[in-house]
């Protein structure tokens, strides 16, 4: 039995991304905001932030560590408070006879060190403790002055070179037909809000507030939790504020974590918890109402004064907090008024409407006019009965529009989690797990050697790794009743495309159209899950919210501006570490004090660095030289200074590395280097005349690709290629050999993106020629001999994309006698590693293992989803 509807799938061909993506790496045409007064400087102070801090300290450049007496005194203090042991352990260390004197410290205990930090280092205003009475229960909330926190971020000297104060429109060309979106200032929200504010307050500088809140567990037992609220500003580029190490987020406060369990009526309990949340948030943002409307003077780190208007822009949280914030009913979309039974529908031509905020506010305001019917009026308006939502009086805000995409919870822990479960049910748990175990290794791939069907409490990171191999689990799979898997492949490919496109760090109107098209392709084929009996409907809220991604990106920039994955990491710094530093009694007051001291030390560390490097020029702004935000495809090839093995004989290369034609390939490489004009017939004759006057080469087992962050200058390993034989570990256990597949720039003419000029090849040996014989091998003394070479086995050239899954099909290229076609290429021709899916057939062969599938399998499909870098390259 076959599925008759599958024949129509070719009529909706896959939209090739090449034409849409060409503009992403090009410098955009920038249109400034037309009013030159927007974001204007009102005056300049004499002292910048660094000199003001030095003045508050009362020290000079003669002692940059003050109030600490020496460099050692300062570094021990920073270690003790940021990385060291507990306060008691540190005090006990200081009590050891001679320690304080030998180190030359100005404090003898943790209490004395705390006193130096509290009295000697300037800092932000302290946390304020507020008590809120809720049904005979007193709830504590700890609050930072929000305006002081905004000033701290806006005036931080570390962010000064990168601060953005006015919106811009970016286009792909001077024709201004296609918009470009990346950082928040390139979105439509900032531009339109600037226009609205300029009508009332000319010369305004908008400070977009990005607020994130989420509960987190502090302990595995005793059910201790914290409810932190974080803040950053959209003036700081996303490449900075999304990195926890840049300290671009501040803690606004801790909300009460009570569940009001003494209230037995569930409805009343929910209403009280919602009102408690909004009351606490209202106290935090109370000063924003006046400052946002009228403006408040804020000073940058360079001493420039602006009339700042802090405005609520984005709410970054998961769905329960979205419901709590917007006061909508659970199960409904917090952004648009679509009914619950219509969540599974999608029409790309009719964009989603926005909820009627005026009607919601009218219902909420009815409490003052008719409190007796307040509950009924809110119910009719499909709004939770909250007495005073904290956003009600915030200027220029639309709370339903402020809900932003959440890649972690909506995509990885939502849509993709559902899709993985559907695939397991459709293909069978045993078959899926067997295919997981047979996947070949790769730097960017996690091997699930026990399968994925039985995993529980799966994290977002694990779902990410599952998505990288998910399409390979479906290829060639057999469905029930002989159904074709074409629509299943189309669904999986479409959602994976949407997942990766949604995470692009820079978008244009064209790439957003491609992203919407992938969502449409899923909805066109999703009924396969109904046919298989896996789903009855698709009224899934997280799947519905995917239709809002394009609009949100156009408003606020790309999704990496607002991702809960970044703020989840902040729980460690602002909640878990702070709790671990307390005695677990009245912990939040201790946590607040610990965080205040930590912030003072971090600020003082920057001051010390500035004092020591005060003569250095500040870093240039990223706008001086165009760098596509987060889109840097450049990486540096790196090999260790010394080889892994200094001398490997040609016989060992054949026996242990699988390089059976190494001598012939080397002779061919030398012959072509001496005379590139040789024909194929002449070359085959010439290689027999090439003399190889050595029999060993130095070999490297790993090739790395390094990327340096343009802002932090931190270098990390983006990719790597392994070419090592089997060996034994320290316990005597056998470690299988690993020879990875890489993308080779065959003739050196390949472009930055696209497959033109590239081929897949398996790296068998990475080696270098002996220096003392190079002049013997190569006749031309001006020939630049490559420092490192690689012996590779070629796969067939990339052909057209296969139907349904749209992957490139390759196989090992062999000659007429069945031998692999091999070559030696310069290592700098290796672009990066690639991962291959296997053509399993109906069932995964039991003799295949992860370490031998590249030798036993004949046909492969190039995996385009190993990481977002390769996804951009390979189309």
PDB file of C-alpha atoms in Angstrom, residues 8 26 50 59 155 199 210 216 254 274 280 287 317 443 497 517 576 585 646 739 762 793 809 846 872:
ATOM      1  CA  UNK A   8       2.062  16.071  -4.707  1.00  0.00           C
ATOM      2  CA  UNK A  26      27.349  42.291   3.262  1.00  0.00           C
ATOM      3  CA  UNK A  50      36.359  56.008  35.801  1.00  0.00           C
ATOM      4  CA  UNK A  59      42.738  57.213  45.941  1.00  0.00           C
ATOM      5  CA  UNK A 155      27.116  54.337  32.520  1.00  0.00           C
ATOM      6  CA  UNK A 199       6.174  64.180  19.458  1.00  0.00           C
ATOM      7  CA  UNK A 210      14.548  43.790  28.552  1.00  0.00           C
ATOM      8  CA  UNK A 216      14.685  28.403  40.003  1.00  0.00           C
ATOM      9  CA  UNK A 254      13.772  38.613  44.457  1.00  0.00           C
ATOM     10  CA  UNK A 274      -1.338  36.816  40.303  1.00  0.00           C
ATOM     11  CA  UNK A 280       5.751  43.224  43.567  1.00  0.00           C
ATOM     12  CA  UNK A 287       9.666  54.890  39.125  1.00  0.00           C
ATOM     13  CA  UNK A 317      10.309  34.288  30.147  1.00  0.00           C
ATOM     14  CA  UNK A 443      32.971  17.252  16.887  1.00  0.00           C
ATOM     15  CA  UNK A 497      14.740  24.406   8.937  1.00  0.00           C
ATOM     16  CA  UNK A 517       7.775  29.098   4.098  1.00  0.00           C
ATOM     17  CA  UNK A 576      22.486  29.388  43.402  1.00  0.00           C
ATOM     18  CA  UNK A 585      18.630  30.917  57.527  1.00  0.00           C
ATOM     19  CA  UNK A 646      57.150  12.285  15.108  1.00  0.00           C
ATOM     20  CA  UNK A 739      38.911   9.269  10.733  1.00  0.00           C
ATOM     21  CA  UNK A 762      37.576  11.405   4.628  1.00  0.00           C
ATOM     22  CA  UNK A 793      39.701   9.587   0.399  1.00  0.00           C
ATOM     23  CA  UNK A 809      23.735  12.230  -1.455  1.00  0.00           C
ATOM     24  CA  UNK A 846      23.356  -5.129  13.438  1.00  0.00           C
ATOM     25  CA  UNK A 872      24.655  28.557   6.757  1.00  0.00           C
TER      26      UNK A 872
END
